[in-house]
CSV table of N, CA and C in Angstrom, one decimal:
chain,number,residue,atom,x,y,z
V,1,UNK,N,0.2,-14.4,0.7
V,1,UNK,CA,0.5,-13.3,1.7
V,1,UNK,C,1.2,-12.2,1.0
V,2,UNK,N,1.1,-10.8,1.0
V,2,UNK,CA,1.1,-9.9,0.5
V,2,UNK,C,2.6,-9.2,1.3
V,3,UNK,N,3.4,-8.7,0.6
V,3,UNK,CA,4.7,-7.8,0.7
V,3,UNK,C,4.6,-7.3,2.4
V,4,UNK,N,3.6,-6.9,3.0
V,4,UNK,CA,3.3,-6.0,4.1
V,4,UNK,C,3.3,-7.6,5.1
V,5,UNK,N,2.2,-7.9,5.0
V,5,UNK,CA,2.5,-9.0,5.6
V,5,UNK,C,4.0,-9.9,6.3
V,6,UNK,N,4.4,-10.0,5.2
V,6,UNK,CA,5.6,-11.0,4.9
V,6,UNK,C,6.6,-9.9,5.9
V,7,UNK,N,6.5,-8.6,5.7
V,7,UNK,CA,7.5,-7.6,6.3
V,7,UNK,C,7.3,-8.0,8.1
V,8,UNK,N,6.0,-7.6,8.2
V,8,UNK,CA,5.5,-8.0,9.4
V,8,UNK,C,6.1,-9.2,10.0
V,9,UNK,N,5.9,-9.8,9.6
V,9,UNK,CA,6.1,-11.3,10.2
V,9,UNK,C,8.2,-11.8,10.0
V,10,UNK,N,8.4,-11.0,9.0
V,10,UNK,CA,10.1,-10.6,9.6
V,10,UNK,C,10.7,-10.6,10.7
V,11,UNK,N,10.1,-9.0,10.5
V,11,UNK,CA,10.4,-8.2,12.2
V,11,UNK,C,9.9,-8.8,13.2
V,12,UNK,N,8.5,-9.6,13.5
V,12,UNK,CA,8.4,-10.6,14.4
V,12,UNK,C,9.6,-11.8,14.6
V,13,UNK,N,9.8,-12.3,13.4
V,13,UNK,CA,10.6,-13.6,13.5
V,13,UNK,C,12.2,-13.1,13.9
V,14,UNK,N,12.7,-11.9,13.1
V,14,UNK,CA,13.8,-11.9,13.5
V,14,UNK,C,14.1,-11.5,15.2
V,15,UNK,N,13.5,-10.6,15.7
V,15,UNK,CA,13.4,-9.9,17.1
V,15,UNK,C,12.8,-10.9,17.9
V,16,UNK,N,11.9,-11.7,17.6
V,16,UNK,CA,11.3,-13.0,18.8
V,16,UNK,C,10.2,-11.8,18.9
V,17,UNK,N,9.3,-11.1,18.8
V,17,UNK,CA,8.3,-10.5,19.4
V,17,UNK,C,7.1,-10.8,18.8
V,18,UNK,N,6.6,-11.0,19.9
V,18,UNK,CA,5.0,-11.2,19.7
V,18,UNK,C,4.1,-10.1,18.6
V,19,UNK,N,3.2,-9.9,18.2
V,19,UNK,CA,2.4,-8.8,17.4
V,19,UNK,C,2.1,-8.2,18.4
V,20,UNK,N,1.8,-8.0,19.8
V,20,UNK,CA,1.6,-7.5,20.7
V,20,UNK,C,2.5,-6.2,20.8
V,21,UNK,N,3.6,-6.9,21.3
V,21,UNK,CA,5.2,-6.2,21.6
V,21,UNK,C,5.6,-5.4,20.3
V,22,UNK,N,5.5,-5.9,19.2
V,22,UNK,CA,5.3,-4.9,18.1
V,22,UNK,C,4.4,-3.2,17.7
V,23,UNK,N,3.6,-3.9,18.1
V,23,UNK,CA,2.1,-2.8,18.6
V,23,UNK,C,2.4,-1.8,19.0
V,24,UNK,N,2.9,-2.4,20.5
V,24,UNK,CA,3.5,-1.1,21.3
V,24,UNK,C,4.5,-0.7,21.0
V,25,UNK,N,5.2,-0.8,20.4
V,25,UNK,CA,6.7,-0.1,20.0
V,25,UNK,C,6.8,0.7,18.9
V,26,UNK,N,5.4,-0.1,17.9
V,26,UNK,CA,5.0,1.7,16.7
V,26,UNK,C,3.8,2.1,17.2
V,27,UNK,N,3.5,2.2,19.0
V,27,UNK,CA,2.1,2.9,19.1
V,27,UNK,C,1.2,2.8,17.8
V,28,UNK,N,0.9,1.8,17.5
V,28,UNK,CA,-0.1,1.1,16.7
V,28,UNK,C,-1.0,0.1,17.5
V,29,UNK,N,-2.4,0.2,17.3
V,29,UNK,CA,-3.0,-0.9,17.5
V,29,UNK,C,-2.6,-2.3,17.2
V,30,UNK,N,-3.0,-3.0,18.3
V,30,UNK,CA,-2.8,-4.6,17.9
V,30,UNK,C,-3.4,-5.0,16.7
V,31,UNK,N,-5.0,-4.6,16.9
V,31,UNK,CA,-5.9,-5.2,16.1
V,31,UNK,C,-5.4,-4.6,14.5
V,32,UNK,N,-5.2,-2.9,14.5
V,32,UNK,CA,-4.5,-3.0,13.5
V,32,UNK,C,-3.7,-3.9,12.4
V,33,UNK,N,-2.4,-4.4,13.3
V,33,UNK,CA,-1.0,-4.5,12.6
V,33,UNK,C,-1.7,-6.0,11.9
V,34,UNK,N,-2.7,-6.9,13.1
V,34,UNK,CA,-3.2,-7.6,12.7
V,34,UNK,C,-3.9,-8.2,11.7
V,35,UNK,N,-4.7,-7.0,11.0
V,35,UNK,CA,-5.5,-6.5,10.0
V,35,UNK,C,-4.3,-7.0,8.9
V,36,UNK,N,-3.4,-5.7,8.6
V,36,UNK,CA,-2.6,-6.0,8.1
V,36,UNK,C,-1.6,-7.1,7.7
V,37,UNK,N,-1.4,-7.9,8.7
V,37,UNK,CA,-0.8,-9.5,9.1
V,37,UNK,C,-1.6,-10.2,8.3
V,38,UNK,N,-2.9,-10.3,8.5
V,38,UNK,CA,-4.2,-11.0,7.5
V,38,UNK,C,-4.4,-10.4,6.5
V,39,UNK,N,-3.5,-9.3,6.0
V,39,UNK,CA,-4.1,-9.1,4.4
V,39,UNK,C,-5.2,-8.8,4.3
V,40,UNK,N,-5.9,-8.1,5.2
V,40,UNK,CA,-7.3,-7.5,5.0
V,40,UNK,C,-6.7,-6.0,4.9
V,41,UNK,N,-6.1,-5.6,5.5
V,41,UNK,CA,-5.6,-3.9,5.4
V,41,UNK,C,-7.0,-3.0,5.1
V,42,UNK,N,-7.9,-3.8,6.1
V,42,UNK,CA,-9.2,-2.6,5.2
V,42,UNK,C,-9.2,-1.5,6.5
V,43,UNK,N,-8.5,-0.7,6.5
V,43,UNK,CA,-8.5,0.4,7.2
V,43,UNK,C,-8.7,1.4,6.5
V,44,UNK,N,-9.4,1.1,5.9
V,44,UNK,CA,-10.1,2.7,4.5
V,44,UNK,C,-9.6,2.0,3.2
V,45,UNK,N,-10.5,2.7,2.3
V,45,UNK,CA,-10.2,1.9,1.0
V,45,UNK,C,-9.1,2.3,0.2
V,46,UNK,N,-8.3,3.1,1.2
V,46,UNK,CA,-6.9,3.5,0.7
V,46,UNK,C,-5.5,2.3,1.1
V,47,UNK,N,-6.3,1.5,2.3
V,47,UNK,CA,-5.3,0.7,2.9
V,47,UNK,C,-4.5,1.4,4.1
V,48,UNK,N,-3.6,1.5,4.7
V,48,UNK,CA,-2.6,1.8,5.8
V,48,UNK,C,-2.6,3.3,5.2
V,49,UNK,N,-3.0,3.9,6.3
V,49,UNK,CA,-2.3,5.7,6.1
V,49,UNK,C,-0.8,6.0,6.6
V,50,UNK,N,-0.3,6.4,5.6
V,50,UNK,CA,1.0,7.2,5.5
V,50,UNK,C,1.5,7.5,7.2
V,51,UNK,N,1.0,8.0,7.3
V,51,UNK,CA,0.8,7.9,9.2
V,51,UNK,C,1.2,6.5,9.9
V,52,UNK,N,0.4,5.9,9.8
V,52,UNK,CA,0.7,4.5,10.4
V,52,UNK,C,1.9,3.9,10.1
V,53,UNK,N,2.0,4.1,8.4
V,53,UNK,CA,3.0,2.9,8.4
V,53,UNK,C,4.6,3.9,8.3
V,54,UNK,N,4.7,5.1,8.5
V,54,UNK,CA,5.7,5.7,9.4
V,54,UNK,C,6.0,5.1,10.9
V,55,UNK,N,4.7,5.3,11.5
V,55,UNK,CA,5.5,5.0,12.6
V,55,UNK,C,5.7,3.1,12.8
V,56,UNK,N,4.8,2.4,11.9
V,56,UNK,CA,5.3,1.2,11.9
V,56,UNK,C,7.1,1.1,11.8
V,57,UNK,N,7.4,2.1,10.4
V,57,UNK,CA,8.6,1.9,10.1
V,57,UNK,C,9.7,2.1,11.6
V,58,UNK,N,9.2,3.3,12.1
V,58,UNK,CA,10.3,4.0,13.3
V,58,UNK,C,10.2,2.3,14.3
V,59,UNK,N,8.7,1.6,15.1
V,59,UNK,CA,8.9,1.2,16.0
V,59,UNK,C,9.3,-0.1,15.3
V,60,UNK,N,9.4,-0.6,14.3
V,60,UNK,CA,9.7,-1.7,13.7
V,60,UNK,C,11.5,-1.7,13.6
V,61,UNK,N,12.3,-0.4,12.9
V,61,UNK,CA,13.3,0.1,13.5
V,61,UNK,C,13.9,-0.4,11.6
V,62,UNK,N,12.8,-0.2,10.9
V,62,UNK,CA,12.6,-0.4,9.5
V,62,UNK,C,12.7,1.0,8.6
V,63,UNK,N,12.9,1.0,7.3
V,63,UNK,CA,13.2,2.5,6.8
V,63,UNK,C,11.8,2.6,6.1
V,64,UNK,N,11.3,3.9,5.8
V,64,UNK,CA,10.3,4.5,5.3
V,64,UNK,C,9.5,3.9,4.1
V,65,UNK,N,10.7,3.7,3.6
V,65,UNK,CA,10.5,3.5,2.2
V,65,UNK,C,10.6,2.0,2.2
V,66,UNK,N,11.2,0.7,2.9
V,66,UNK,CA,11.1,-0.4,3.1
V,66,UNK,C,9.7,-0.6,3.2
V,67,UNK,N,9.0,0.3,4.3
V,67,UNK,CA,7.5,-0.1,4.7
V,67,UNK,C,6.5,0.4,3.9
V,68,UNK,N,6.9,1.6,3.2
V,68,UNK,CA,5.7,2.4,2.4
V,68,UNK,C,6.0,0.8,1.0
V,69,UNK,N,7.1,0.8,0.5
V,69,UNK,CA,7.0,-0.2,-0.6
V,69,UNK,C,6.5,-1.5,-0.3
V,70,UNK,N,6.6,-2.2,0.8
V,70,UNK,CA,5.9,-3.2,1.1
V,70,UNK,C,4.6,-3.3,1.2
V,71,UNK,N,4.1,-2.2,1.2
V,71,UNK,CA,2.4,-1.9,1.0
V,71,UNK,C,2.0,-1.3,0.1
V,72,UNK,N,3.0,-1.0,-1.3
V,72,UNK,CA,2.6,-1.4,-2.4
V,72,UNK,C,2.0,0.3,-2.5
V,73,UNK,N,3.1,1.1,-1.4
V,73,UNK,CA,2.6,3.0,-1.6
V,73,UNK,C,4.0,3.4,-2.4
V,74,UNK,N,3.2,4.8,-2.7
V,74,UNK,CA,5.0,5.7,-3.1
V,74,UNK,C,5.2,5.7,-2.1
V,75,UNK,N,7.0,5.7,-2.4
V,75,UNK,CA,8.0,6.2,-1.5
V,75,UNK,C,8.0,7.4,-1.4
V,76,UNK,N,7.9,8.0,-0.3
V,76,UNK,CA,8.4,9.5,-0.5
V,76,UNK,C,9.8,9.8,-0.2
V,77,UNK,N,10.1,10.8,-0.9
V,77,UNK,CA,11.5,11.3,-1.0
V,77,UNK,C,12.1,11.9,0.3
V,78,UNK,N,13.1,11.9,0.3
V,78,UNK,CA,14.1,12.4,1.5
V,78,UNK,C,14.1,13.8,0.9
V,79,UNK,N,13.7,14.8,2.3
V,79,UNK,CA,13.9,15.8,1.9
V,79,UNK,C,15.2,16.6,3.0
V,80,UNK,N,16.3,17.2,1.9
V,80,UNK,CA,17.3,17.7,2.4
V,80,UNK,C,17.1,19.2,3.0
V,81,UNK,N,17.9,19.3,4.2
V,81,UNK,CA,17.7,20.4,5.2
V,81,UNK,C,17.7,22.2,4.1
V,82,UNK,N,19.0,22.0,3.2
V,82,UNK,CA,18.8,22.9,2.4
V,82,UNK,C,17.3,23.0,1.3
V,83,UNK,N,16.9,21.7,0.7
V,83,UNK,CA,15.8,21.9,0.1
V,83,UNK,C,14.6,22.3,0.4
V,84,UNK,N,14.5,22.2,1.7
V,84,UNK,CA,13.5,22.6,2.5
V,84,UNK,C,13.5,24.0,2.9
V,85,UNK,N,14.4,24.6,3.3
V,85,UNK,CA,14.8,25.8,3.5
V,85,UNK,C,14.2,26.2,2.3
V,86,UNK,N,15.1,26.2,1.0
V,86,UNK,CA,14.7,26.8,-0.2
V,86,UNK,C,13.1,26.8,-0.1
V,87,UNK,N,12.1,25.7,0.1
V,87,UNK,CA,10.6,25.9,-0.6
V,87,UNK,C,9.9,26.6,0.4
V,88,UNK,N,11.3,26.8,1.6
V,88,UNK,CA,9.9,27.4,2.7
V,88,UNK,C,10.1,29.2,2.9
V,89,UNK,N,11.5,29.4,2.1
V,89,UNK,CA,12.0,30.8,1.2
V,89,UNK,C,10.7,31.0,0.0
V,90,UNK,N,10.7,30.5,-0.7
V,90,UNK,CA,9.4,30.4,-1.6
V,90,UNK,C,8.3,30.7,-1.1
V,91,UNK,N,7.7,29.3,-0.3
V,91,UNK,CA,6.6,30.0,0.6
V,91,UNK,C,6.3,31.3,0.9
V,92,UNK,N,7.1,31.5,1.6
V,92,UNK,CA,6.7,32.7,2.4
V,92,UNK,C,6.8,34.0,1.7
V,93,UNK,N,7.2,33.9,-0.1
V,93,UNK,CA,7.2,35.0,-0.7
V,93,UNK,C,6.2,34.9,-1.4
V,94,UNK,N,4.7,33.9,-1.5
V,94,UNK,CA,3.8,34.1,-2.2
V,94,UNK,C,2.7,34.7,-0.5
V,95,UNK,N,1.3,35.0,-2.1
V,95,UNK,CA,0.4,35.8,-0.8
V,95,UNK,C,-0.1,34.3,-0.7
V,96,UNK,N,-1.2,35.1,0.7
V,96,UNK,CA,-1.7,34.2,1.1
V,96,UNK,C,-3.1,33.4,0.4
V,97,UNK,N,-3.3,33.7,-0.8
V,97,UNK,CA,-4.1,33.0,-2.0
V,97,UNK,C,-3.3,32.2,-2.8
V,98,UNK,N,-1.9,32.6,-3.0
V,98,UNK,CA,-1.3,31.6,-3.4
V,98,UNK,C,-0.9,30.7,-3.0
V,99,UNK,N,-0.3,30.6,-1.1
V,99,UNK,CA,-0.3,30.0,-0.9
V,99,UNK,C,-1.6,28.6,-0.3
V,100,UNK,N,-2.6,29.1,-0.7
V,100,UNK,CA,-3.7,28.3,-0.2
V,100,UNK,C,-3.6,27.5,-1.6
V,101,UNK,N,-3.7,27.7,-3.1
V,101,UNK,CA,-3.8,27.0,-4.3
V,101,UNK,C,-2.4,26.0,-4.1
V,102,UNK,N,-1.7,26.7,-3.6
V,102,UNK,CA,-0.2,25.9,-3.8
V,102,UNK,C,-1.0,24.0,-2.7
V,103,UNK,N,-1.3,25.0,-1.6
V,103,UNK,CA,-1.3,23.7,-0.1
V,103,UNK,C,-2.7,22.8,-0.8
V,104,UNK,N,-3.1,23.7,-2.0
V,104,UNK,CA,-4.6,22.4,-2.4
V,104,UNK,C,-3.8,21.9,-3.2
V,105,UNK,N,-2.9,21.7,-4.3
V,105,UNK,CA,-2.4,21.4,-5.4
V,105,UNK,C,-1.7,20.5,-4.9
V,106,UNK,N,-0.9,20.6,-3.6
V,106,UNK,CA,-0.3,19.3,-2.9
V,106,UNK,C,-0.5,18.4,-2.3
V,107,UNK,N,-1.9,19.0,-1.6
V,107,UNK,CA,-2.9,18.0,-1.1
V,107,UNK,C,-3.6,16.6,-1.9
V,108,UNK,N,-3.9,17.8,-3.2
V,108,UNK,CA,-4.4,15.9,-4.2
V,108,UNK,C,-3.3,15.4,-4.5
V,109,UNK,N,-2.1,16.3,-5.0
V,109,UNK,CA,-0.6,15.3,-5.1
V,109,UNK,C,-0.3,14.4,-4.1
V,110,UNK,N,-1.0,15.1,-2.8
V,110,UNK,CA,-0.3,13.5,-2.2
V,110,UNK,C,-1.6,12.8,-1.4
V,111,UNK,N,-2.8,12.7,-1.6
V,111,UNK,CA,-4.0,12.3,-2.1
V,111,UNK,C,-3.4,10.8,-3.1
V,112,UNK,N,-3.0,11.3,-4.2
V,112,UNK,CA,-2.6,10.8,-5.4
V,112,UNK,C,-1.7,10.0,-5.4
V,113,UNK,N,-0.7,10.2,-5.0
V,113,UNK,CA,0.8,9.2,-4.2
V,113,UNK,C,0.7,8.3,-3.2
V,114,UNK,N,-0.8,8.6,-2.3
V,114,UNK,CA,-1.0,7.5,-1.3
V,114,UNK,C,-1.9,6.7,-1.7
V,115,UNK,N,-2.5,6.4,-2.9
V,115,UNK,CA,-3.1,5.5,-3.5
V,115,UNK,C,-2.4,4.2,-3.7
V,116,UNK,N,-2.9,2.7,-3.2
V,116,UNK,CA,-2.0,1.7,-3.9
V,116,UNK,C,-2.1,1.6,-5.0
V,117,UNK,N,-0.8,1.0,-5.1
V,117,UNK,CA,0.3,1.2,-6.5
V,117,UNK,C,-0.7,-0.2,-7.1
């Protein structure tokens, strides 16, 4: 049984909830989480989208990076209120050709980062 799995079946055991009750608490599919519980994770041949296993993390009441590492993804980083400010200061001083190369260049970067590890 694989890292994701094992996480799964935690947060079941420690909380008493069914995969059901889990489901609905990260607005996830049943059949989903299930997938994933079985180690099949064939939800695209990327596995679990970044998407999902966010909100797994919130309805699981699990951290980001507990659930993205358990499925064997990058972590992504915590981005601070000032640092954000700063790149969105940047942003907005390139044109709008640059910022199109910029939003492709991060797109395969994180294309690239949601690959399993």
């Amino acid at each position: 049984m694989d890292a994701l799995a094992k996480l799964i079946e935690r947060v079941m055991d420690e909380r008493d909830w069914p995969l059901s009750t889990l489901a609905r608490r990260a607005d996830i599919s049943t059949s989903t989480l299930h997938s994933w519980k079985s180690g099949d994770r064939a939800t695209g041949s990327r596995g679990p989208s970044p998407k999902l296993l966010r909100k797994f993390a919130e309805g699981a009441g699990l951290t980001v990076a507990e659930v993205f590492e358990a499925a064997g993804r990058y972590v992504p980083a915590e981005l601070a209120p000032a640092e954000e400010r700063r790149f969105l200061h940047l942003l907005r001083t390139l044109s709008a050709e640059d910022r199109r190369v910029l939003e492709a260049t991060m797109t395969a970067m994180q294309e690239r980062n949601a690959q399993p590890r």
